[in-house]
Structures are given as structure tokens and as C-alpha cells.
PDB file of C-alpha atoms and ligand atoms in Angstrom:
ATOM      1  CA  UNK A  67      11.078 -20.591 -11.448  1.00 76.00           C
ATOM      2  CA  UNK A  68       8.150 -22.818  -9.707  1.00 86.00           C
ATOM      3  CA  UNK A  69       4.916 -20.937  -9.517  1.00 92.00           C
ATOM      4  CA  UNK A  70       4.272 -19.784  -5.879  1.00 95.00           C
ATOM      5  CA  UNK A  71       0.458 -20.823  -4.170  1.00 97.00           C
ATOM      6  CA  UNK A  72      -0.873 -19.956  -1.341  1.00 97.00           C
ATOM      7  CA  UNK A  73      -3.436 -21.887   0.373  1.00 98.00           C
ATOM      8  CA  UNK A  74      -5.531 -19.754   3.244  1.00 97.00           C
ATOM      9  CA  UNK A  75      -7.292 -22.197   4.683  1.00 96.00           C
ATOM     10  CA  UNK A  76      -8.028 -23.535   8.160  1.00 94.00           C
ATOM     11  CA  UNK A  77      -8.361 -27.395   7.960  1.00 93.00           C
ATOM     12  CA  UNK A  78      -5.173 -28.325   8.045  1.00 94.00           C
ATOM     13  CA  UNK A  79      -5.304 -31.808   6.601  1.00 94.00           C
ATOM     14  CA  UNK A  80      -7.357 -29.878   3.682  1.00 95.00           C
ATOM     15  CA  UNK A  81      -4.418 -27.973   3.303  1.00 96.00           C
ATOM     16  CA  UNK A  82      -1.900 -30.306   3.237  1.00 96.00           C
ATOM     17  CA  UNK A  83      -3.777 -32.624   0.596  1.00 95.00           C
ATOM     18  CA  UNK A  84      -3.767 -29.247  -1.442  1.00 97.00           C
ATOM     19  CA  UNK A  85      -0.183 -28.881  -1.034  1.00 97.00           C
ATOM     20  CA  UNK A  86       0.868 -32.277  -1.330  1.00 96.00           C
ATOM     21  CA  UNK A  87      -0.882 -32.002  -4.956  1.00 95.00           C
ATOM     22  CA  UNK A  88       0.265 -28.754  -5.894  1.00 96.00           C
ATOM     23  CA  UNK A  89       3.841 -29.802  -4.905  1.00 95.00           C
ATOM     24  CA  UNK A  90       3.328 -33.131  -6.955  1.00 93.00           C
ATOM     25  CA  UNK A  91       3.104 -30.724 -10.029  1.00 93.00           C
ATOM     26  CA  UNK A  92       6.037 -28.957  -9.223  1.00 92.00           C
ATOM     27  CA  UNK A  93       3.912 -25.771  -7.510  1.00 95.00           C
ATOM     28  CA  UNK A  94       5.611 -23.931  -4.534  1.00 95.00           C
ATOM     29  CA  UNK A  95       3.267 -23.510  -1.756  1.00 96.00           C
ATOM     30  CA  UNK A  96       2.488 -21.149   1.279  1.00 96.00           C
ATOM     31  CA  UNK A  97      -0.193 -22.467   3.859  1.00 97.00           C
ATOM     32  CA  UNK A  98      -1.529 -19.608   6.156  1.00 96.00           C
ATOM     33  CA  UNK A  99      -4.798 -20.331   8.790  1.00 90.00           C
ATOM     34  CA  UNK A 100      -6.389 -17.300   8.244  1.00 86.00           C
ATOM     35  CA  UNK A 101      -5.943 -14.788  10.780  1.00 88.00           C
ATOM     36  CA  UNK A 102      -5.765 -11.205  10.867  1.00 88.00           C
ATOM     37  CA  UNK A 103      -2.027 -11.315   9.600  1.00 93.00           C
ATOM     38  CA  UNK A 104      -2.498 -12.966   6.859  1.00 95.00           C
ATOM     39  CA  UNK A 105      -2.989 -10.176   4.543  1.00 95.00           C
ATOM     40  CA  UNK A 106       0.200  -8.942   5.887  1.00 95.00           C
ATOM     41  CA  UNK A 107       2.235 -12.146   5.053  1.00 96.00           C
ATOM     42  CA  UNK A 108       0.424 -12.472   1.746  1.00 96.00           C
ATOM     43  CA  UNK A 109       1.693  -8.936   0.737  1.00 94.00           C
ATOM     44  CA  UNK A 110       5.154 -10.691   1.912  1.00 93.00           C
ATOM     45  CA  UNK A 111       4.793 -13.803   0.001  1.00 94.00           C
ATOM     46  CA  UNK A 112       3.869 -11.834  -3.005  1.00 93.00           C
ATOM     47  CA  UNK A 113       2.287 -15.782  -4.067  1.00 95.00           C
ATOM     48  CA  UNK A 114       1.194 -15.872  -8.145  1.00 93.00           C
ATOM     49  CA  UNK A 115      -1.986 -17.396  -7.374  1.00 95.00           C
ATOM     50  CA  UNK A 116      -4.427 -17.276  -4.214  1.00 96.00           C
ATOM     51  CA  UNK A 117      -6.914 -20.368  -2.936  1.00 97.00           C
ATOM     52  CA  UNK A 118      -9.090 -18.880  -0.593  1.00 95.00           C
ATOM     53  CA  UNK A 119     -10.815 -20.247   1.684  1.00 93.00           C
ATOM     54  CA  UNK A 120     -14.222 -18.470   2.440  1.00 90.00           C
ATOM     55  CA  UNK A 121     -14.798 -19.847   6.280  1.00 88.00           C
ATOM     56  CA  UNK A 122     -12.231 -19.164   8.120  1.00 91.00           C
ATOM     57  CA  UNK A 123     -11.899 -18.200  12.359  1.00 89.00           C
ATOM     58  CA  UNK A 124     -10.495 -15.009  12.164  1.00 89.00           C
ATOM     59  CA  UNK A 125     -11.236 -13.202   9.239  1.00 89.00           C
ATOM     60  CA  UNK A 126     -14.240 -14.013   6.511  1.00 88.00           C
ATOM     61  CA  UNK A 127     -12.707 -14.941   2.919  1.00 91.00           C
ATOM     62  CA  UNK A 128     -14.746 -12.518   0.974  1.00 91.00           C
ATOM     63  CA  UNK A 129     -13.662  -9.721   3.431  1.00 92.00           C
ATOM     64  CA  UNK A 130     -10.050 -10.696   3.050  1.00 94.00           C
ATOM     65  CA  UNK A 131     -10.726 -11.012  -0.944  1.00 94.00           C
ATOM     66  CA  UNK A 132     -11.812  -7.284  -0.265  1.00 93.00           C
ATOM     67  CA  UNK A 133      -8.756  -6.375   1.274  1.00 94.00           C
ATOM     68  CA  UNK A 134      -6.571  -8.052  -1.661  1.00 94.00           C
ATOM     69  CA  UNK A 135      -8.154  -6.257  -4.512  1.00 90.00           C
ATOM     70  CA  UNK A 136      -7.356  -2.921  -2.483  1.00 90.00           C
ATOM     71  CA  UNK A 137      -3.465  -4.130  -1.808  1.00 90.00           C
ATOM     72  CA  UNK A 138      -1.464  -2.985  -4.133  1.00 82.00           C
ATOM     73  CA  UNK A 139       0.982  -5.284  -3.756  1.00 86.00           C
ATOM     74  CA  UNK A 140      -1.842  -8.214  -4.591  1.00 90.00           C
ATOM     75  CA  UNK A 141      -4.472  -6.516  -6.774  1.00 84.00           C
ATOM     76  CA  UNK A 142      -3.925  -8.271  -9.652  1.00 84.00           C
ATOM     77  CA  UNK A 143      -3.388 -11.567  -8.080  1.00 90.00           C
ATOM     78  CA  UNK A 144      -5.900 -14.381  -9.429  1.00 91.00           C
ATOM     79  CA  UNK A 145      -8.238 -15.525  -6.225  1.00 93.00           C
ATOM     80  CA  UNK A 146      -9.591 -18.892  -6.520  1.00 93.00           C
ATOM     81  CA  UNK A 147     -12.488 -18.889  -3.373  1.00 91.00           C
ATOM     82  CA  UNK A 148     -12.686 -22.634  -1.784  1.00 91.00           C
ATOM     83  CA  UNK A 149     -15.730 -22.993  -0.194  1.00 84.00           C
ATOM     84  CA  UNK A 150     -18.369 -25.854   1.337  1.00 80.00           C
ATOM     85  CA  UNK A 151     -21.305 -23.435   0.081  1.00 68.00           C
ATOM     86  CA  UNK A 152     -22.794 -23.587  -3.293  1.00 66.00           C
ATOM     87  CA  UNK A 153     -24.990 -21.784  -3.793  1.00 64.00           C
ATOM     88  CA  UNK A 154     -25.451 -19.076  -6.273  1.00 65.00           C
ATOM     89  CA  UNK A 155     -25.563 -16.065  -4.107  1.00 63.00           C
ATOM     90  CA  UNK A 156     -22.344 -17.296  -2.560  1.00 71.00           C
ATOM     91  CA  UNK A 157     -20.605 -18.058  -5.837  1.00 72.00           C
ATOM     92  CA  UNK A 158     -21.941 -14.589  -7.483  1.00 73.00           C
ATOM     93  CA  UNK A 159     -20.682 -12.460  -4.305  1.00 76.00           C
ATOM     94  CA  UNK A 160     -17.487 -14.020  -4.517  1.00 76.00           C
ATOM     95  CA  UNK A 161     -16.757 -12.845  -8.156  1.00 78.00           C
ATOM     96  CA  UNK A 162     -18.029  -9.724  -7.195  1.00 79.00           C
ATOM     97  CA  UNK A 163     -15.974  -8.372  -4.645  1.00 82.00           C
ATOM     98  CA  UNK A 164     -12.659  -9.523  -6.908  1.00 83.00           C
ATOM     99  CA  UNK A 165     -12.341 -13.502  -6.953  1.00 87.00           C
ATOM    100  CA  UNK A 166     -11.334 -14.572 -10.092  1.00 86.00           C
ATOM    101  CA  UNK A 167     -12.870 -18.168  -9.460  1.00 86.00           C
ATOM    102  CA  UNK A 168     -14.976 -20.508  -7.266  1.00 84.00           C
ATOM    103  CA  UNK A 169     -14.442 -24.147  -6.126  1.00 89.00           C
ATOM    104  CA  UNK A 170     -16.734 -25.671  -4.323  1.00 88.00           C
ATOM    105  CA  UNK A 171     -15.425 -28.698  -1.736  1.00 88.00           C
ATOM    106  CA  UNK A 172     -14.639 -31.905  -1.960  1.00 88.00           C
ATOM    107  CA  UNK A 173     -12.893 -31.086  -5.200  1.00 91.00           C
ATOM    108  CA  UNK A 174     -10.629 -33.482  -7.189  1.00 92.00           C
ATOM    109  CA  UNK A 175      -6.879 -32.899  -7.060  1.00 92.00           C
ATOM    110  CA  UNK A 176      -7.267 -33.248 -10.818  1.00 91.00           C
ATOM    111  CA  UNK A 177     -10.101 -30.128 -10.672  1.00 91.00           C
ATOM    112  CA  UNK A 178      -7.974 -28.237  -8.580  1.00 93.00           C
ATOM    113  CA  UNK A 179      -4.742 -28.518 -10.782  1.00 93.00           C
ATOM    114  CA  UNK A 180      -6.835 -27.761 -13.734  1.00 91.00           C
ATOM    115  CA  UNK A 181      -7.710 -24.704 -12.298  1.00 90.00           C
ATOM    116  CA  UNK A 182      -4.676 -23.301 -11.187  1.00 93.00           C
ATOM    117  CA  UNK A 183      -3.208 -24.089 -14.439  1.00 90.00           C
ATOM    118  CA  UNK A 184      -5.707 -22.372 -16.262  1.00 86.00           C
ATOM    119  CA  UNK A 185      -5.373 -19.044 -13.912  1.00 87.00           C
ATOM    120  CA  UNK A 186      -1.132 -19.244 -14.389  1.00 87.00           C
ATOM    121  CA  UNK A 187      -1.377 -20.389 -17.879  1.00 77.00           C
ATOM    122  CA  UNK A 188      -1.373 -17.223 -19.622  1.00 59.00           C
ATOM    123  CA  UNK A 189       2.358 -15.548 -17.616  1.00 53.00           C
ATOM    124  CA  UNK A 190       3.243 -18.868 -19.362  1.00 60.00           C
ATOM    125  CA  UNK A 191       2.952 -17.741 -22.783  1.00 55.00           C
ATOM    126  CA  UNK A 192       5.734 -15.960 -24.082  1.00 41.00           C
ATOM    127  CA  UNK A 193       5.303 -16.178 -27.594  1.00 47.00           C
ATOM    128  CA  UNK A 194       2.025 -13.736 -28.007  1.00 62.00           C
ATOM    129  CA  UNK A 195       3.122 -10.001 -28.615  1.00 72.00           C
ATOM    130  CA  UNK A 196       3.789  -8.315 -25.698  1.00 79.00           C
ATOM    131  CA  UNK A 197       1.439  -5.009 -26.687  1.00 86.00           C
ATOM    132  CA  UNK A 198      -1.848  -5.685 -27.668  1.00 88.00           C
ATOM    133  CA  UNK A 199      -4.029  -2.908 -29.540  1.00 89.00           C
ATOM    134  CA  UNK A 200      -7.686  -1.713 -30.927  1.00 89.00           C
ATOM    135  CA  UNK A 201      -9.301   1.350 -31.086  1.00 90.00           C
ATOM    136  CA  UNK A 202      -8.723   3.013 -27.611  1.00 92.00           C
ATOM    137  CA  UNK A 203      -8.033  -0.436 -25.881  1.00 94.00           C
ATOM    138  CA  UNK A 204      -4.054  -0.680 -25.331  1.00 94.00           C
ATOM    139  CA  UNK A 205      -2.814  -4.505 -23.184  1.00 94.00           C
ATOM    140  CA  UNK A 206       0.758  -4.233 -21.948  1.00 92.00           C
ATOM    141  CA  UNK A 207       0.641  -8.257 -21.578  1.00 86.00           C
ATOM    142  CA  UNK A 208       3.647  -9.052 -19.727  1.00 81.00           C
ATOM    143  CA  UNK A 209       3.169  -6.168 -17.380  1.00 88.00           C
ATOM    144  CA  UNK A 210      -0.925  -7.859 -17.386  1.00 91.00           C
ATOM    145  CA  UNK A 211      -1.875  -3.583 -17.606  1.00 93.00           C
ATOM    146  CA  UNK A 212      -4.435  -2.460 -19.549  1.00 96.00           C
ATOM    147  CA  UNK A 213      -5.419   1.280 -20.766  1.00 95.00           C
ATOM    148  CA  UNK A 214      -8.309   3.096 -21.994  1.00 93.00           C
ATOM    149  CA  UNK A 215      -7.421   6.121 -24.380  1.00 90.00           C
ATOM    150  CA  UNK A 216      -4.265   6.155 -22.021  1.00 91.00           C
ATOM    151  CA  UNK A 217      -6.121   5.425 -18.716  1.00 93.00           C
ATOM    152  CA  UNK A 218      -5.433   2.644 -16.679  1.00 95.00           C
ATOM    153  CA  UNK A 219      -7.794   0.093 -15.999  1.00 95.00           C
ATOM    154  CA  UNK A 220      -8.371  -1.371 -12.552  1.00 93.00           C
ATOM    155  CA  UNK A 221      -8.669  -4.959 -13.205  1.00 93.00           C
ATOM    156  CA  UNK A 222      -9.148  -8.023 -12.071  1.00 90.00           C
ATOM    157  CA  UNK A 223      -6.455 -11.476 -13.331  1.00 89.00           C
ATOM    158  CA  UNK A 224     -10.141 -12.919 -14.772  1.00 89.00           C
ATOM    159  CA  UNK A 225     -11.353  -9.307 -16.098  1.00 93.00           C
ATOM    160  CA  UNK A 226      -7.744  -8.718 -17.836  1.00 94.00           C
ATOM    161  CA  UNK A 227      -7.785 -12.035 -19.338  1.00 92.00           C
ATOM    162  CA  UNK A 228     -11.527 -11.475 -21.108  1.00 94.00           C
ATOM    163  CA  UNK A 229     -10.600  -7.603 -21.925  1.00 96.00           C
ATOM    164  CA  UNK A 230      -7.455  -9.392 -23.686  1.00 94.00           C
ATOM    165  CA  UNK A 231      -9.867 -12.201 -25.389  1.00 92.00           C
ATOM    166  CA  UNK A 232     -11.808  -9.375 -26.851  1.00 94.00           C
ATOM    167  CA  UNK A 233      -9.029  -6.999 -27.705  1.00 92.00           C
ATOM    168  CA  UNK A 234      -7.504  -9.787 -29.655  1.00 88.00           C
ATOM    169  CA  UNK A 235     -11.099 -10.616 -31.430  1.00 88.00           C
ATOM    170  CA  UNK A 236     -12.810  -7.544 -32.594  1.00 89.00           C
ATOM    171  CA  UNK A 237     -16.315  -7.376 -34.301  1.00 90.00           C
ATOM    172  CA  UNK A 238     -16.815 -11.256 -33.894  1.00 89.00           C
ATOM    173  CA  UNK A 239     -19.938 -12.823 -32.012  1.00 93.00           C
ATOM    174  CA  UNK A 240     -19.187 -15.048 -28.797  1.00 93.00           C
ATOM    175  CA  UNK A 241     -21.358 -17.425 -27.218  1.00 93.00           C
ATOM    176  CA  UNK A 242     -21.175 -17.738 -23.115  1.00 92.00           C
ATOM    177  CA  UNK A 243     -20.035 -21.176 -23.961  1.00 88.00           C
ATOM    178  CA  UNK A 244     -16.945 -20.212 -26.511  1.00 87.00           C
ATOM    179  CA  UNK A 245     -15.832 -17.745 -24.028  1.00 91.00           C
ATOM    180  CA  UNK A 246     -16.074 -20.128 -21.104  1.00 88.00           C
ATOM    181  CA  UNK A 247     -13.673 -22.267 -23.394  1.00 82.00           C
ATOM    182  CA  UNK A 248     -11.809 -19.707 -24.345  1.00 84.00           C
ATOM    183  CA  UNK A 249     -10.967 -17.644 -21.470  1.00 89.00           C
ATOM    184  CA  UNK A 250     -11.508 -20.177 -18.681  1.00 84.00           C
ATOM    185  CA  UNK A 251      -9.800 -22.857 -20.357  1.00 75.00           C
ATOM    186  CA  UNK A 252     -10.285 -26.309 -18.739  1.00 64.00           C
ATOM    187  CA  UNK A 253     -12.509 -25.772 -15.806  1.00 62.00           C
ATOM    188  CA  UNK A 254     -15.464 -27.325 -16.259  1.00 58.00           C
ATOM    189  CA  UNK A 255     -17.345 -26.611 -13.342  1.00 71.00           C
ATOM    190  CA  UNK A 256     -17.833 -22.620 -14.410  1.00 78.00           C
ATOM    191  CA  UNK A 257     -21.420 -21.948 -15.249  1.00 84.00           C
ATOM    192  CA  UNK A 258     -22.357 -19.964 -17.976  1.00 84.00           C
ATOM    193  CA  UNK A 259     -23.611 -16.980 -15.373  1.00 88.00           C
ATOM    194  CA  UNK A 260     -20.415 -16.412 -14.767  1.00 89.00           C
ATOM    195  CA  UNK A 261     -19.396 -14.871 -17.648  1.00 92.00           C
ATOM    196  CA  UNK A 262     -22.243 -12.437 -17.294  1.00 94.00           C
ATOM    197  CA  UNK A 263     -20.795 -11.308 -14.172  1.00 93.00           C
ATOM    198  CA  UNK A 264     -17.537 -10.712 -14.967  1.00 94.00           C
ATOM    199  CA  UNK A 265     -18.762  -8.870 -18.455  1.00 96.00           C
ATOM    200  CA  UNK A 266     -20.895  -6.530 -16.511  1.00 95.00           C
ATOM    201  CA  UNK A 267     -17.785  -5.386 -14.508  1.00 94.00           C
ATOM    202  CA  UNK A 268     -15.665  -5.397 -17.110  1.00 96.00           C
ATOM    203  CA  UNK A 269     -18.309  -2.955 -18.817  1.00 96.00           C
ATOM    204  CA  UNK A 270     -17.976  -0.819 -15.704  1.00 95.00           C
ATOM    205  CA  UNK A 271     -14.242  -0.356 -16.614  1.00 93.00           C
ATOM    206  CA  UNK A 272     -14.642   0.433 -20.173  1.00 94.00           C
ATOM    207  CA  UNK A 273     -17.722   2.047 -20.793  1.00 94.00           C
ATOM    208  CA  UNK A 274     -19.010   4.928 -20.585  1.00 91.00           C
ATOM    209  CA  UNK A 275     -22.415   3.912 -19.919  1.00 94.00           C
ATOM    210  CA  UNK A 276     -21.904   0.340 -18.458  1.00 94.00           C
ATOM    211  CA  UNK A 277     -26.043   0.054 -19.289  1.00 93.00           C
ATOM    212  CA  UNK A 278     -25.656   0.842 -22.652  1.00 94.00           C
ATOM    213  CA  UNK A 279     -22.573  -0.030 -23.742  1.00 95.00           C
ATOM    214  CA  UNK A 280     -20.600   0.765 -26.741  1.00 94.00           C
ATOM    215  CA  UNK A 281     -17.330  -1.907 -27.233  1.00 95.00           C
ATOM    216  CA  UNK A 282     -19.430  -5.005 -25.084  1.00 96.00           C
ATOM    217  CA  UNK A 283     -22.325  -5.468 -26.942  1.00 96.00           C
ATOM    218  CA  UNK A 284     -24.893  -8.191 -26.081  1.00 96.00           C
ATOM    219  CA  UNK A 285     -25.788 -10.604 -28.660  1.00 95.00           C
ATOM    220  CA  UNK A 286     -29.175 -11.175 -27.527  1.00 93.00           C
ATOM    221  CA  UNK A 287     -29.943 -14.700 -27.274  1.00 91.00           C
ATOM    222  CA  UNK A 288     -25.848 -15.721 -27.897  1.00 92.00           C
ATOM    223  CA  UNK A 289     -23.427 -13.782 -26.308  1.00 95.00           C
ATOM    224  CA  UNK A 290     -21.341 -10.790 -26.820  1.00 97.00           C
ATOM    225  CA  UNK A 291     -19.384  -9.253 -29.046  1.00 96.00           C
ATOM    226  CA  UNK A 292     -16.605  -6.691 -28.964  1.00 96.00           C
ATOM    227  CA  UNK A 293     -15.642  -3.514 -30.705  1.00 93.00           C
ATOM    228  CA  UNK A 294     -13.554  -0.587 -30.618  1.00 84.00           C
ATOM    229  CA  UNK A 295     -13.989   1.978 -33.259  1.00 76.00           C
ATOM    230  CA  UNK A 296     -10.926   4.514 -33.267  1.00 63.00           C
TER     231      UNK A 296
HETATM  232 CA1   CA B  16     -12.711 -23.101   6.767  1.00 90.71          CA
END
């Protein structure tokens, strides 16, 4: 079954080029303006991947990005924010209130299919074990859930796909830069920051103390590393 897209974005011939590309690579899409329905015929759509405008007439993208994360019909659907902004505080909001991912325009048809590759690419693998296990971490991979000594974890498609990097890789010692490679995959324009900001709230999920954590350790001056004593 092709992969379903939606595009929320308000310049239409932006959104057609996006289309036109994704639909070159054999991606279904769904272009909505971005009103105040278009939560409603997102939660319709039910698409496996959102690009998300951030400027749009009706409603502002990080406000609707708020309102997906709380849908529970969407919550775990990856949001890639499109946006003309660039700077930091922009791209550091965005991940913070639930986007999964930040490109900033023009981008190259060949960025953007990199991307949403990359964000799909694990519901693609079928051969990795479906249940994933350490310490009090348990992964339920093709139902992307993840539990705590039996609670479940509110997470995001990015936050899932780290938690399930670590799970997987116990006790070793990650640079930003490996798990940029790792868990990003082939975007290139993600900066190292990035993972910082997506550890700390993935420490908010699994910790105890998120400011002194026990199973997300910081490497100082390298990265992070990951443990889950039974
Ligand atoms: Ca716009």
C-alpha cells in the first residue's frame, strides 16, 4: 500500500511541487490550506506522515502541531514543520511542542524525499523482532508502543525511534553525530542540538528525575549512553 502524505500548506504551487515529487516516488498525497478544519480532516485522512507548514492564514503550524500530539487519532504521527524561518528558536520550539523534524524552504525535492523516507523507513522494516526488551524498557515495534515497568509512554514518531536506538544498544557510548546517523538516517541538514532536545524529553518520559537521570546518561564531552539495570 503507497504511503499516505499530507501537505498543510498554503502556497499552492509549493504544494503542488511537493506533491508532484512525492507522487513521482510513488507517495499518496493529501493537500489541505490550513484552516480551522484541517485538524478535523487530518484525523479523517489518518495520513502516515505530516509536512507542516508553520505560516499559515488560519491557524499557526506550531498550534496545530499542538493540537496533533493531543489527537489521538494522530499522536504518533511523524510532523515534518516546513518553514521560511531559520532560526534556532523557531527550529527548537518546533521540536518542542511534538514535531518530529524541521525543513527550512527552498528545499530540494531530493532533501525532501530523503526526509520522508527516513521518517517512514522504519514501518518498512519487517524483519527486526517485533518486541524489543531491557531492564524495565518493553517496544511493541509494530504497534510503535513503548512501556516503562508496564506503563505506557507518551511518545513522539522521533522520541520512539531514539528510545528504540537505545533499547536495542545498552551500556554503549554515542556521539551526537552517530546518533544523528543512526536515528535520523539521511538528513543532513539536522544539527547536532537537536538531538539534545529530543534526549531531554525523552528523559522526561523515562526518568525519574529527568535532571539526574538514571538509563540517559550524558557522556560529557561525547554523547550519551543508555542503560537499564533490571
Ligand atoms: Ca505559509
Amino acid at each position: 500500500m503507497p504511503k499516505r502524505i499530507a501537505i498543510v500548506e498554503d502556497e499552492a504551487e509549493l504544494a503542488s511541487l511537493i506533491e508532484y515529487n512525492l507522487g513521482r516516488h510513488g507517495y499518496e498525497s493529501l493537500v489541505l490550506g490550513g484552516s480551522r478544519d484541517t485538524l478535523k480532516a487530518l484525523e479523517h485522512a489518518r495520513p502516515d506522515l505530516i509536512l507542516l507548514d508553520v505560516m499559515l492564514p488560519e491557524v499557526d503550524g506550531f498550534e496545530l502541531c499542538r493540537q496533533i500530539r493531543q489527537s489521538p487519532v494522530l499522536c504518533r504521527t511523524p510532523v515534518v514543520f516546513l518553514t521560511a524561518r531559520s532560526d534556532e528558536v523557531d527550529r527548537v520550539l518546533g521540536l518542542e511542542i511534538g514535531g518530529d523534524d524541521y525543513m527550512t524552504k527552498p528545499f530540494s525535492p531530493r532533501e525532501l524525499i530523503a526526509r520522508v523516507k527516513a521518517h517512514l523507513r522504519r514501518e518498512d522494516m519487517e524483519a527486526e523482532p517485533a518486541a524489543l526488551e531491557s531492564g524495565p524498557f518493553r517496544l511493541d515495534r509494530p504497534a510503535r508502543r513503548a512501556f516503562a515497568a508496564g506503563r505506557e509512554l507518551s511518545l513522539t514518531s522521533t522520541e520512539f525511534n531514539l528510545l528504540e536506538f537505545f533499547v536495542a544498544h545498552p551500556g554503549r557510548a554515542y556521539s551526537r553525530e552517530q546518533l544523528l546517523e543512526s536515528v535520523w538516517g539521511e538528513q543532513r541538514n539536522v544539527s547536532p542540538r537537536t538531538v539534545d532536545v529530543h534526549v531531554r524529553r525523552l528523559r522526561e518520559q523515562i526518568e525519574e528525575q529527568p535532571d539526574s537521570p538514571r538509563h540517559l546518561t550524558t557522556v560529557r564531552g561525547f554523547g550519551y549512553r543508555f542503560e537499564a539495570p533490571v
